[in-house]
Amino acid sequence: MKETIEGIILNETNYGETSKILNILTFDHGYISVMSKGSRTMKSKLRGISMKFVYASFTINYKEKGISTLIEGSIINSLKNTMTDFSKMIYLNRIVNIVKQVLKDYNDKNLFPIVRDALLKIEDGFDPKVISMIVEVKLLTFLGVKPNFLECSLCGSQEILTFDLNIPGSVCKNCYQESFLFSKNTLKLLNLFQNIDIFKIDKLNLTSNKIIEELEFFLKEYYEEYTGIFLEIKKIKV
């Protein structure tokens, strides 16, 4: 069936002498594989839209099972600012790599707007490290291990002292046992990241190194312990 879909190429694999298989994250069908015939030749009309990280409108012959076929496409955003900035590319790859890990077990079309909006915010100049952390917090919901930052996981109190990674869950001062003390601002940001619509972000100014380190520490420890996914983030001393 011929369809036109919006998507982002997360991976490309050479096929035969001149073709590629593209793995495209879409809103309509989730994560799909698409054959781009002849796209490795210099004169191919499919060459420019058959590359990793391309965000485009793709016209395909869609197959629900098996590999679809690319007919044509037009680029929606070339991400030219990101693709020519090494520091931005580090976080673009970080986002895409973690999303591909999630997609192994959870192919949901609702992942598409999160990835699309994150990439576009990085392209527009928003802090790529913070955007990537927002994505990583949101993906915990898809992985089935969504943290609760609003009430004590032991007694239900909303007077939260910290988040105990050993439980895991938020704890109040009465239920607190020896564990790392996250700052209140870090906990507020984690809850904000979980619920914010990335598309609607119009201001992002996080300059505290302490808070950034705590956010990354939380993500690294939580992911490793409760998802089995290892993030390339430095640890901090507890």
N, CA and C of each residue as an Amber inpcrd file, in Angstrom:
protein
   714
   0.8340000  -1.1880000   0.0000000   0.0000000   0.0000000   0.0000000
   0.8790000   1.2520000   0.0000000   0.6130000   2.1520000  -0.9240000
   1.4000000   3.3870000  -1.0240000   0.9660000   4.3660000   0.0470000
   1.9330000   4.8760000   0.8170000   1.6590000   5.8350000   1.8820000
   2.7520000   6.8920000   1.9240000   2.4020000   8.0730000   2.4300000
   3.3870000   9.1050000   2.7130000   3.4200000   9.3100000   4.2150000
   4.6030000   9.1340000   4.8000000   4.7550000   9.1870000   6.2510000
   5.8940000  10.1200000   6.6360000   5.8050000  10.6360000   7.8370000
   6.8630000  11.4710000   8.3970000   7.7540000  10.5920000   9.2600000
   9.0780000  10.7260000   9.1080000   9.9470000   9.8660000   9.8880000
  11.3720000  10.3720000  10.0120000  12.1100000   9.7100000  10.9000000
  13.5190000  10.0100000  11.1470000  14.3050000   8.7170000  10.9980000
  15.3440000   8.7530000  10.1800000  16.1700000   7.5630000   9.9780000
  17.1190000   7.4140000  11.1680000  16.9710000   6.3250000  11.9180000
  17.8230000   6.0780000  13.0770000  18.9950000   5.1690000  12.7430000
  18.8770000   4.4410000  11.6390000  19.9610000   3.5200000  11.2800000
  19.8910000   3.2100000   9.7920000  21.0480000   2.9650000   9.1810000
  21.1070000   2.5740000   7.7740000  22.1010000   1.4270000   7.6180000
  21.7680000   0.4770000   6.7640000  22.6230000  -0.6840000   6.5160000
  22.7410000  -0.9010000   5.0210000  23.9530000  -1.0220000   4.5440000
  24.1480000  -1.2960000   3.1170000  23.5450000  -2.6520000   2.7540000
  22.9350000  -2.6950000   1.5700000  22.3120000  -3.9310000   1.0910000
  22.6950000  -4.1170000  -0.3760000  23.2770000  -5.2680000  -0.6750000
  23.7230000  -5.4970000  -2.0500000  24.8070000  -4.5060000  -2.4330000
  24.9160000  -4.2290000  -3.7240000  25.9710000  -3.3460000  -4.2100000
  25.5760000  -1.8800000  -4.2120000  24.2650000  -1.5890000  -4.3010000
  23.8710000  -0.1920000  -4.4810000  22.7500000   0.2760000  -3.5490000
  22.1810000  -0.6050000  -2.7630000  20.9870000  -0.2510000  -1.9900000
  21.2670000  -0.1400000  -0.4920000  20.2450000   0.3000000   0.2480000
  20.3110000   0.3920000   1.7020000  19.0020000  -0.0890000   2.3080000
  19.0880000  -0.5850000   3.5350000  17.8950000  -0.7970000   4.3470000
  17.9060000   0.2820000   5.4210000  16.8400000   1.0560000   5.4520000
  16.7170000   2.1530000   6.3960000  15.7830000   1.7560000   7.5330000
  16.2010000   2.0100000   8.7540000  15.3220000   1.8180000   9.9120000
  14.8060000   3.1900000  10.3140000  13.5060000   3.3970000  10.1120000
  12.8990000   4.7200000  10.2560000  11.8990000   4.7130000  11.4050000
  12.0430000   5.6980000  12.2940000  11.0630000   5.8930000  13.3640000
   9.9750000   6.8100000  12.8340000   8.7330000   6.3400000  12.8770000
   7.6040000   7.0930000  12.3260000   6.5010000   7.2170000  13.3680000
   5.6040000   8.1650000  13.1450000   4.4320000   8.2700000  14.0080000
   3.3640000   7.2630000  13.5900000   3.2380000   7.0300000  12.2910000
   2.1540000   6.1890000  11.7810000   2.3270000   4.7130000  12.1230000
   3.5750000   4.2110000  12.0420000   3.7890000   2.7720000  12.1640000
   4.8840000   2.3980000  13.1620000   5.3380000   3.3520000  13.9570000
   6.4330000   3.0390000  14.8680000   7.7490000   2.8930000  14.1090000
   8.5210000   1.8960000  14.4680000   9.8550000   1.6770000  13.8990000
   9.7500000   0.6600000  12.7620000  10.0890000   1.0680000  11.5550000
   9.9240000   0.1980000  10.3930000  11.2160000   0.1170000   9.5850000
  11.3250000  -0.9420000   8.8030000  12.4570000  -1.1220000   7.8910000
  11.9960000  -0.8330000   6.4660000  12.8130000  -0.0570000   5.7510000
  12.4500000   0.3700000   4.3970000  13.6400000   0.1490000   3.4680000
  13.3900000  -0.5010000   2.3390000  14.4260000  -0.6980000   1.3300000
  14.5330000   0.5450000   0.4470000  15.7500000   1.0860000   0.3640000
  16.0210000   2.2220000  -0.5140000  16.8770000   1.7210000  -1.6650000
  16.2200000   1.3480000  -2.7560000  16.9130000   0.6940000  -3.8720000
  17.7820000   1.6760000  -4.6590000  19.0420000   1.2950000  -4.8410000
  19.9580000   2.0860000  -5.6600000  20.4190000   3.3870000  -5.0360000
  20.1300000   3.6050000  -3.7490000  20.3990000   4.9150000  -3.1360000
  21.8780000   5.1870000  -2.8940000  22.7300000   4.1920000  -3.0800000
  24.1660000   4.4150000  -2.8860000  24.8570000   4.8680000  -4.1650000
  24.1170000   4.9340000  -5.2530000  24.7000000   5.4370000  -6.4990000
  24.6150000   6.9540000  -6.5350000  25.5720000   7.5970000  -7.1900000
  25.6710000   9.0580000  -7.1870000  24.4520000   9.7280000  -7.8230000
  23.8530000   9.1000000  -8.8160000  22.7580000   9.7230000  -9.5460000
  21.3740000   9.4020000  -8.9820000  21.3250000   8.6040000  -7.9140000
  20.0290000   8.1910000  -7.3800000  19.2720000   9.3650000  -6.7650000
  17.9930000   9.4610000  -7.0740000  17.1440000  10.5080000  -6.4810000
  16.8610000  10.2410000  -5.0080000  17.1700000   9.0310000  -4.5630000
  16.9410000   8.6550000  -3.1700000  18.1860000   8.8520000  -2.2960000
  19.2980000   9.2090000  -2.8810000  20.5610000   9.2880000  -2.1600000
  20.4910000  10.2690000  -0.9720000  19.9850000  11.4650000  -1.2040000
  19.9910000  12.5130000  -0.1960000  19.0690000  12.2680000   0.9820000
  18.0460000  11.4640000   0.7840000  17.0990000  11.2090000   1.8780000
  17.2670000   9.8100000   2.4750000  18.3550000   9.1550000   2.1220000
  18.5870000   7.7910000   2.6140000  19.8070000   7.7400000   3.5140000
  19.9270000   8.7250000   4.4010000  21.0750000   8.8180000   5.2970000
  20.6190000   8.9390000   6.7470000  21.4440000   8.4140000   7.6380000
  21.1510000   8.4360000   9.0650000  20.8900000   9.8550000   9.5520000
  19.8830000   9.9970000  10.3950000  19.4380000  11.2340000  11.0340000
  18.5930000  12.1340000  10.1330000  18.3560000  11.7210000   8.9120000
  17.4920000  12.5270000   8.0440000  16.0700000  12.5290000   8.6050000
  15.4880000  13.7250000   8.6790000  14.0920000  13.8960000   9.0970000
  13.3320000  14.3410000   7.8580000  12.4270000  13.4960000   7.3720000
  11.8290000  13.7440000   6.0650000  10.4260000  13.1810000   5.9690000
   9.7810000  13.5320000   4.8780000   8.5090000  12.9310000   4.4860000
   8.8350000  11.8550000   3.4540000   8.4900000  10.6140000   3.7630000
   8.8290000   9.4830000   2.9070000   7.5720000   8.9070000   2.2650000
   7.6080000   8.7190000   0.9530000   6.5460000   7.9890000   0.2680000
   7.0420000   6.5650000   0.0600000   6.2830000   5.6000000   0.5860000
   6.7280000   4.2110000   0.5660000   5.6060000   3.2820000   0.1240000
   5.9980000   2.1230000  -0.3250000   5.0670000   1.0080000  -0.4450000
   5.1440000   0.2580000   0.8720000   4.1380000   0.4730000   1.7110000
   4.2120000  -0.0300000   3.0760000   3.7800000  -1.4830000   3.1740000
   4.5640000  -2.2470000   3.9250000   4.2250000  -3.6270000   4.2500000
   4.1740000  -3.7550000   5.7690000   3.0510000  -4.2330000   6.2650000
   2.9040000  -4.3880000   7.7100000   3.8930000  -5.4080000   8.2500000
   4.1330000  -6.4350000   7.4610000   5.1220000  -7.4390000   7.8190000
   6.1960000  -7.4640000   6.7350000   7.4530000  -7.4420000   7.1440000
   8.5310000  -7.4370000   6.1690000   9.0490000  -6.0260000   5.9270000
   9.7520000  -5.8700000   4.8340000  10.4330000  -4.6120000   4.5300000
   9.6440000  -3.8230000   3.4940000   9.3470000  -2.5730000   3.8260000
   8.6680000  -1.6790000   2.8850000   9.6840000  -1.1690000   1.8590000
   9.1970000  -0.4600000   0.8420000  10.0740000   0.0570000  -0.2160000
   9.9100000   1.5580000  -0.3570000  11.0300000   2.2710000  -0.3920000
  11.0130000   3.7210000  -0.5350000  10.7960000   4.1020000  -1.9990000
   9.8490000   4.9960000  -2.2400000   9.5720000   5.4800000  -3.5970000
  10.2200000   6.8460000  -3.8130000   9.9640000   7.7620000  -2.8800000
  10.5430000   9.0980000  -2.9590000  10.4280000   9.7550000  -1.5910000
  10.9920000  10.9490000  -1.4770000  10.8940000  11.6540000  -0.2140000
  11.3670000  13.0880000  -0.3220000  11.0240000  13.8750000   0.6850000
  11.4740000  15.2640000   0.7280000  11.8810000  15.6000000   2.1580000
  13.0190000  16.2600000   2.3030000  13.5530000  16.5820000   3.6170000
  12.7070000  17.6650000   4.2850000  12.3310000  17.4130000   5.5300000
  11.5930000  18.3970000   6.3270000  12.5730000  19.3210000   7.0470000
  13.6090000  18.7350000   7.6320000  14.6410000  19.5130000   8.3020000
  15.9570000  18.7610000   8.1570000  16.9650000  19.4160000   7.6100000
  18.2540000  18.7630000   7.3680000  19.1230000  18.6860000   8.6110000
  18.7180000  19.3580000   9.7060000  19.5040000  19.3980000  10.9470000
  20.9330000  19.8690000  10.6780000  21.0740000  20.8240000   9.7820000
  22.4090000  21.2410000   9.3360000  23.2440000  21.8250000  10.4680000
  22.6150000  22.5290000  11.4230000  23.3690000  23.0940000  12.5480000
  23.9090000  21.9880000  13.4570000  23.1180000  20.9520000  13.6320000
  23.5250000  19.8340000  14.4870000  24.5710000  18.9700000  13.8000000
  24.3750000  18.6850000  12.5280000  25.2480000  17.7610000  11.8020000
  26.6490000  18.3210000  11.5900000  26.8110000  19.6290000  11.7520000
  28.1370000  20.2430000  11.5830000  28.7480000  20.6760000  12.9130000
  28.1430000  20.2430000  14.0160000  28.6180000  20.6080000  15.3490000
  28.9050000  19.3230000  16.1220000  30.1880000  19.0550000  16.3690000
  30.5860000  17.7890000  16.9930000  29.9500000  17.6130000  18.3640000
  29.8950000  18.6900000  19.1690000  29.3320000  18.5740000  20.5160000
  27.8450000  18.2340000  20.4760000  27.1260000  18.8080000  19.5030000
  25.7070000  18.4760000  19.3580000  25.5250000  17.0410000  18.8800000
  26.4130000  16.5910000  18.0020000  26.3120000  15.2330000  17.4740000
  26.4900000  14.1880000  18.5670000  27.3130000  14.5000000  19.5740000
  27.4980000  13.5690000  20.6890000  26.1460000  13.2670000  21.3510000
  25.3580000  14.3120000  21.5710000  24.0730000  14.1310000  22.2540000
  22.9880000  13.6210000  21.3150000  23.0970000  13.9510000  20.0360000
  22.1810000  13.3650000  19.0630000  22.3540000  11.8460000  19.0490000
  23.6000000  11.3970000  19.0200000  23.8800000   9.9600000  19.0540000
  23.4380000   9.3460000  20.3740000  23.6190000  10.0730000  21.4570000
  23.1980000   9.5710000  22.7780000  21.6960000   9.3260000  22.7990000
  20.9250000  10.2580000  22.2480000  19.4750000  10.1070000  22.2010000
  19.0840000   8.9260000  21.3220000  19.6440000   8.8760000  20.1230000
  19.2790000   7.8230000  19.1790000  19.6660000   6.4460000  19.7090000
  20.8340000   6.3360000  20.3390000  21.2770000   5.0380000  20.8500000
  20.3680000   4.5150000  21.9560000  19.9360000   5.3970000  22.8520000
  19.0550000   4.9350000  23.9300000  17.6690000   4.6110000  23.3860000
  17.2020000   5.3740000  22.4070000  15.8980000   5.0920000  21.7960000
  15.9220000   3.7270000  21.1020000  17.0040000   3.4090000  20.4360000
  17.1000000   2.1050000  19.7660000  17.0920000   0.9670000  20.7840000
  17.6700000   1.2080000  21.9690000  17.6030000   0.2010000  23.0290000
  16.1550000  -0.0220000  23.4740000  15.4210000   1.0660000  23.6240000
  14.0150000   0.9700000  24.0350000  13.2030000   0.2460000  22.9700000
  13.4850000   0.5290000  21.7020000  12.7190000  -0.0410000  20.5990000
  12.8760000  -1.5540000  20.4730000  13.9050000  -2.1080000  21.0750000
  14.0750000  -3.5630000  21.0320000  12.9010000  -4.2800000  21.6990000
  12.3280000  -3.6380000  22.6970000  11.2280000  -4.2520000  23.4520000
   9.9220000  -3.4880000  23.3690000   9.9960000  -2.2460000  22.8780000
   8.8060000  -1.4010000  22.9630000   8.7140000  -0.5290000  21.7270000
   8.0230000  -1.0130000  20.7000000   7.8700000  -0.2610000  19.4520000
   6.5520000   0.5040000  19.5000000   6.6210000   1.7390000  19.9440000
   5.4250000   2.5460000  20.1520000   5.5260000   3.8210000  19.3350000
   4.4790000   4.1560000  18.6120000   4.5040000   5.3480000  17.7730000
   4.6270000   6.6370000  18.5860000   4.3070000   6.5690000  19.8810000
   4.4210000   7.7580000  20.7220000   5.8640000   8.1350000  21.0270000
   6.8070000   7.2750000  20.6720000   8.2160000   7.6320000  20.7960000
   8.6150000   8.6790000  19.7590000   7.9410000   8.6680000  18.6210000
   8.3440000   9.5450000  17.5230000   8.3250000  11.0280000  17.8830000
   7.2290000  11.5720000  18.4340000   7.2500000  13.0120000  18.7330000
   8.2960000  13.4030000  19.7590000   8.6180000  12.5030000  20.6910000
   9.6570000  12.8090000  21.6770000  11.0080000  12.9780000  20.9850000
  11.3370000  12.0300000  20.1030000  12.6190000  12.0950000  19.3950000
  12.6450000  13.2760000  18.4340000  11.5880000  13.4400000  17.6760000
  11.5250000  14.5560000  16.7100000  11.6950000  15.9000000  17.3990000
  10.9290000  16.1230000  18.4590000  10.9770000  17.4210000  19.1310000
  12.3280000  17.6530000  19.7990000  12.9390000  16.5820000  20.3280000
  14.2610000  16.7130000  20.9400000  15.3080000  17.1190000  19.9020000
  15.2870000  16.4670000  18.7550000  16.2480000  16.7880000  17.6990000
  16.0670000  18.2160000  17.1970000  14.8340000  18.6470000  17.0640000
  14.5730000  19.9980000  16.5680000  14.9790000  21.0600000  17.5960000
  14.8210000  20.7710000  18.8890000  15.2540000  21.7170000  19.9120000
  16.7830000  21.8460000  19.9180000  17.4760000  20.7220000  19.7560000
  18.9350000  20.7840000  19.6660000  19.3500000  21.5770000  18.4350000
  18.6710000  21.3540000  17.3320000  18.9510000  22.0840000  16.0970000
  18.7280000  23.5870000  16.2930000  17.7530000  23.9460000  17.1040000
  17.4310000  25.3580000  17.3320000  18.3300000  26.0260000  18.3600000
  19.2700000  25.2730000  18.9340000  20.2440000  25.8790000  19.8340000
  20.0340000  25.6340000  21.3110000  19.0490000  24.8170000  21.6800000
  18.8520000  24.4980000  23.0890000  19.9520000  23.5450000  23.5610000
  20.2620000  23.5970000  24.8390000  21.3520000  22.8090000  25.4100000
  21.1430000  21.3220000  25.1210000  22.0220000  20.7120000  24.3230000
  21.8090000  19.3040000  23.9330000  21.9260000  18.3320000  25.0880000
  22.7560000  18.6650000  26.0890000  22.8770000  17.7820000  27.2470000
  21.5620000  17.7270000  28.0180000  20.9700000  18.8870000  28.2520000
  19.7080000  18.9300000  29.0020000  18.5890000  18.2650000  28.2090000
  18.5370000  18.5180000  26.9070000  17.5100000  17.8840000  26.0690000
  17.6460000  16.3670000  26.1210000  18.8680000  15.8760000  26.0590000
  19.0640000  14.4150000  26.0940000  18.6250000  13.8430000  27.4340000
  18.8640000  14.5720000  28.5230000  18.4210000  14.0910000  29.8400000
  16.8940000  14.0820000  29.9420000  16.2450000  15.0770000  29.3560000
  14.7820000  15.0930000  29.3410000  14.2510000  13.8440000  28.6330000
  14.8430000  13.5250000  27.4920000  14.4280000  12.3330000  26.7430000
  14.6200000  11.0810000  27.5950000  15.7730000  10.9700000  28.2440000
  16.0640000   9.7780000  29.0370000  15.0960000   9.6100000  30.2090000
  14.7030000  10.7090000  30.8340000  13.7000000  10.6170000  31.8970000
  12.3650000  10.1410000  31.3300000  11.9690000  10.6770000  30.1950000
  10.6930000  10.3010000  29.5730000  10.6750000   8.8340000  29.1490000
  11.8020000   8.3290000  28.6900000  11.8320000   6.9540000  28.2010000
  11.6350000   5.9290000  29.3140000  11.8600000   6.3130000  30.5530000
  11.6370000   5.3830000  31.6660000  10.1810000   4.9340000  31.7440000
   9.2660000   5.8030000  31.3110000   7.8510000   5.4260000  31.2760000
   7.6240000   4.2910000  30.2830000   8.2380000   4.3880000  29.1070000
   8.0870000   3.3540000  28.0780000   8.7280000   2.0430000  28.5230000
   9.7590000   2.1290000  29.3500000  10.4510000   0.9350000  29.8250000
   9.7350000   0.2920000  31.0120000   8.6610000   0.9240000  31.4740000
   7.8680000   0.3480000  32.5530000   8.4290000   0.5770000  33.9430000
   9.3440000   1.5410000  34.0860000   9.9390000   1.8070000  35.3980000
   9.8680000   3.3120000  35.6900000   8.7020000   3.8840000  35.4910000
   8.5030000   5.3190000  35.7020000   8.6530000   5.6680000  37.1830000
   9.5770000   6.5690000  37.5200000   9.7490000   6.9520000  38.9240000
   8.6320000   7.8880000  39.3890000   8.3620000   7.8520000  40.6930000
   7.4040000   8.7580000  41.3050000   8.1830000   9.7750000  42.1350000
   8.1410000  11.0270000  41.6930000   8.8870000  12.0750000  42.3830000
   8.0030000  12.9230000  43.3000000   6.7200000  12.6080000  43.3910000
   5.7750000  13.4960000  44.0630000   5.3820000  13.0580000  45.4610000
   5.5250000  11.7710000  45.7840000   5.1220000  11.3330000  47.1200000
   6.0350000  10.2230000  47.6140000   6.1220000  10.1270000  48.9200000
   6.9720000   9.1140000  49.5400000   6.4780000   7.7160000  49.1550000
   7.3740000   6.9090000  48.6710000   6.9890000   5.5650000  48.2310000
   6.6880000   4.6370000  49.3970000   7.0120000   5.0490000  50.6290000
   6.8000000   4.2050000  51.8070000   5.5650000   4.5970000  52.6170000
   5.2710000   5.9120000  52.6910000   4.1330000   6.3240000  53.5170000
   3.1400000   7.2340000  52.7840000   3.5090000   7.7010000  51.5890000
   2.5970000   8.5320000  50.8120000   2.6970000  10.0170000  51.0700000
   3.5570000  10.4190000  51.9950000   3.7240000  11.8460000  52.2790000
   4.2240000  12.5910000  51.0500000   3.7660000  13.8240000  50.8860000
   4.2160000  14.6530000  49.7700000   5.3550000  15.5870000  50.1870000
   5.8060000  15.4550000  51.4330000   6.9510000  16.2350000  51.9050000
   8.2280000  15.4430000  51.6090000   8.6820000  15.5270000  50.3690000
   9.7810000  14.6860000  49.9030000  11.1370000  15.2530000  50.3450000
  11.9820000  14.3580000  50.8750000  13.3470000  14.7470000  51.2380000
  14.3290000  14.4430000  50.1100000  14.2450000  13.2340000  49.5620000
  15.1570000  12.8410000  48.4930000  14.5650000  11.6610000  47.7310000
  15.3170000  11.1590000  46.7630000  14.9300000   9.9450000  46.0310000
  15.9410000   8.8750000  46.3940000  15.4460000   7.7620000  46.9100000
  16.3140000   6.6600000  47.3230000  16.4200000   5.6610000  46.1720000
  17.5890000   5.5730000  45.5780000  17.7950000   4.6930000  44.4340000
  17.7600000   3.2150000  44.8080000  17.8660000   2.9120000  46.0910000
  17.8430000   1.5170000  46.5260000  16.4310000   0.9550000  46.6170000
  15.4270000   1.8040000  46.7390000  14.0540000   1.3000000  46.9420000
  13.4220000   0.7730000  45.6510000  13.3270000   1.4670000  44.5380000
  13.6160000   2.8810000  44.3040000  12.3420000   3.6990000  44.5090000
  12.5130000   4.9090000  44.9810000  11.3610000   5.7780000  45.1450000
  11.7020000   6.9800000  46.0080000  10.8250000   7.9720000  45.9560000
  10.9950000   9.1590000  46.7870000  10.7280000   8.7970000  48.2450000
  11.4140000   9.5010000  49.1540000  11.2070000   9.2620000  50.5720000
  11.1230000  10.6010000  51.3120000  10.3210000  10.6150000  52.3810000
  10.2050000  11.8000000  53.2340000  11.2560000  11.7060000  54.3400000
  11.3360000  12.7390000  55.1690000  12.3570000  12.7550000  56.2170000
  12.1080000  11.6740000  57.2640000  10.8440000  11.2780000  57.4560000
  10.5320000  10.2490000  58.4520000  10.9060000   8.8470000  57.9810000
  10.8740000   8.6400000  56.6640000  11.1830000   7.3180000  56.1130000
  12.6210000   7.2170000  55.5960000  13.3200000   8.3170000  55.6420000
  14.6800000   8.3630000  55.0940000  15.6280000   7.4800000  55.8820000
  16.3880000   6.6860000  55.1480000  17.5230000   5.9700000  55.6920000
  18.7470000   6.4110000  54.8990000  19.8860000   6.0040000  55.3010000
  21.1060000   6.5160000  54.6770000  21.1190000   6.2630000  53.1720000
  21.0830000   7.3310000  52.4010000  21.1700000   7.2610000  50.9410000
  21.5860000   8.6340000  50.4240000  21.8920000   8.7160000  49.1530000
  22.3350000   9.9800000  48.5730000  21.2200000  11.0220000  48.6710000
  21.5840000  12.2320000  49.0860000  20.6130000  13.3100000  49.2090000
  20.6390000  14.1920000  47.9510000  19.6260000  14.0040000  47.1130000
  19.4830000  14.8810000  45.9500000  18.9380000  16.2300000  46.4160000
  19.3680000  17.3070000  45.7490000  18.8480000  18.6240000  46.0830000
  17.3840000  18.7270000  45.6700000  16.6540000  19.6270000  46.3200000
  15.2490000  19.8330000  45.9840000  15.0830000  20.2890000  44.5340000
  16.0030000  21.1110000  44.0560000  15.9230000  21.5860000  42.6700000
  16.1180000  20.4480000  41.6780000  16.9850000  19.5040000  42.0160000
  17.1820000  18.3390000  41.1440000  15.9090000  17.5110000  41.0590000
  15.2610000  17.2830000  42.1960000  14.0220000  16.5110000  42.2210000
  12.9040000  17.2240000  41.4590000  12.8440000  18.5410000  41.5920000
  11.8440000  19.3120000  40.8510000  12.0680000  19.1860000  39.3460000
  13.3300000  19.2360000  38.9400000  13.6350000  19.1260000  37.5120000
  13.3240000  17.7290000  36.9800000  13.6190000  16.6990000  37.7440000
  13.3030000  15.3370000  37.3060000  11.8030000  15.1760000  37.0700000
  11.0060000  15.7190000  37.9830000   9.5480000  15.6670000  37.8060000
   9.1190000  16.4950000  36.5990000   9.7370000  17.6670000  36.4220000
   9.4300000  18.5090000  35.2680000   9.7800000  17.7950000  33.9700000
  10.9550000  17.1840000  33.9130000  11.3950000  16.4800000  32.7070000
  10.4270000  15.3510000  32.3480000   9.9000000  14.7040000  33.3640000
   8.9800000  13.5890000  33.1460000   7.6860000  14.0360000  32.4700000
   7.2620000  15.2650000  32.7690000   5.9360000  15.7120000  32.3340000
   5.9340000  16.7780000  31.2500000   7.0610000  17.4270000  31.0140000
   7.0820000  18.5490000  30.0870000   6.9010000  18.0880000  28.6430000
   6.2120000  18.9060000  27.8560000   6.0860000  18.6900000  26.4130000
   7.2960000  19.3520000  25.7590000   8.1930000  18.5540000  25.1940000
   9.4270000  19.1000000  24.6300000   9.1320000  20.1460000  23.5580000
   8.0990000  19.9370000  22.7910000   7.7400000  20.8690000  21.7180000
   7.4680000  22.2680000  22.2660000   6.9290000  22.3550000  23.4790000
   6.5230000  23.6420000  24.0420000   7.6410000  24.3640000  24.7960000
   8.8160000  23.7470000  24.8960000   9.9190000  24.4000000  25.5880000
  10.3560000  25.6420000  24.8050000  10.3390000  26.7970000  25.4540000
  10.7980000  28.0140000  24.7830000  11.9400000  28.6780000  25.5360000
  12.2860000  28.1030000  26.6830000  13.3940000  28.6460000  27.4620000
  14.0270000  27.5180000  28.2510000  15.3470000  27.4570000  28.2220000
  16.0450000  26.3740000  28.9100000  17.3970000  26.9020000  29.3590000
  17.5310000  27.1240000  30.6550000  18.7570000  27.7270000  31.1670000
  19.1620000  27.0210000  32.4530000  19.9570000  25.9750000  32.3190000
  20.4070000  25.2030000  33.4630000  21.9260000  25.3320000  33.5550000
  22.3870000  26.1350000  34.5000000  23.8150000  26.4550000  34.5820000
  24.5070000  25.8520000  35.7990000  23.7460000  25.2730000  36.7280000
  24.3370000  24.7180000  37.9450000  25.0100000  23.3770000  37.6580000
  26.3270000  23.3350000  37.7950000  27.0630000  22.0880000  37.5670000
  26.6580000  21.0130000  38.5730000  26.3510000  21.4280000  39.7980000
  25.9520000  20.4620000  40.8230000  24.6560000  19.7650000  40.4290000
  23.6900000  20.5340000  39.9540000  22.4120000  19.9450000  39.5600000
  22.5890000  19.0460000  38.3390000  23.3700000  19.4840000  37.3650000
  23.6130000  18.6680000  36.1720000  24.2680000  17.3480000  36.5570000
  25.2510000  17.4030000  37.4720000  25.9110000  16.1770000  37.9170000
  24.9300000  15.2500000  38.6300000  24.0420000  15.8190000  39.4410000
  23.0530000  14.9980000  40.1500000  22.0590000  14.3660000  39.1810000
  21.6350000  15.1090000  38.1850000  20.7200000  14.5710000  37.1740000
  21.3550000  13.4010000  36.4400000  22.5990000  13.5810000  36.0310000
  23.2810000  12.5160000  35.2880000  23.5600000  11.3080000  36.1840000
  23.8830000  11.5700000  37.4460000  24.0920000  10.4840000  38.3960000
  22.8070000   9.6690000  38.5610000  21.6850000  10.3610000  38.7440000
  20.4030000   9.6690000  38.8770000  20.1300000   8.7960000  37.6550000
  20.2890000   9.3650000  36.4580000  19.9750000   8.6360000  35.2340000
  20.8670000   7.4140000  35.0520000  22.1550000   7.5850000  35.2890000
  23.0760000   6.4600000  35.1190000  22.7450000   5.3150000  36.0760000
  22.5720000   5.6560000  37.3570000  22.3080000   4.6250000  38.3550000
  20.9370000   3.9710000  38.1530000  19.9330000   4.7640000  37.8530000
  18.5780000   4.2370000  37.6830000  18.4960000   3.3360000  36.4610000
  19.0780000   3.7840000  35.3690000  19.0450000   2.9700000  34.1460000
  19.7770000   1.6490000  34.3440000  20.9700000   1.6930000  34.9180000
  21.7490000   0.4650000  35.0710000  21.0610000  -0.5290000  35.9980000
  20.4820000  -0.0190000  37.0840000  19.8970000  -0.9050000  38.0940000
  18.5400000  -1.4450000  37.6900000  17.7320000  -0.6330000  36.9910000
  16.3310000  -1.0210000  36.7830000  15.9290000  -1.2390000  35.3230000
  16.8560000  -0.9860000  34.3860000  16.5620000  -1.2900000  32.9760000
  17.6290000  -2.1650000  32.3370000  18.8040000  -2.2240000  32.9430000
  19.9040000  -2.9800000  32.3530000  20.5780000  -2.2490000  31.2020000
  20.2090000  -0.9980000  30.9850000  20.8050000  -0.1840000  29.9220000
  21.8830000   0.7010000  30.5360000  23.0460000   0.7190000  29.9200000
  24.1670000   1.4760000  30.4590000  24.3300000   2.7860000  29.6860000
  24.2500000   3.8930000  30.4010000  24.4190000   5.2080000  29.7960000
  25.8600000   5.6640000  29.9630000  26.3590000   6.3450000  28.9460000
  27.7250000   6.8750000  28.9950000  27.7240000   8.2110000  29.7350000
  27.6130000   8.1490000  31.0520000  27.5660000   9.3300000  31.8950000
  28.5060000   9.1180000  33.0610000  29.2540000  10.1610000  33.4260000
  30.1930000  10.0100000  34.5430000  29.4550000   9.8930000  35.8630000
  30.0250000   9.1360000  36.7830000  29.4430000   9.0030000  38.1150000
  29.9400000  10.1280000  39.0210000  29.2040000  10.3850000  40.0960000
  29.6740000  11.2990000  41.1190000  29.7740000  10.5330000  42.4170000
  30.5740000  11.0190000  43.3260000  30.7740000  10.3310000  44.5950000
  29.5650000  10.4840000  45.4960000  29.2100000   9.4220000  46.1850000
  28.0610000   9.4600000  47.0900000  28.5360000   9.3650000  48.5430000
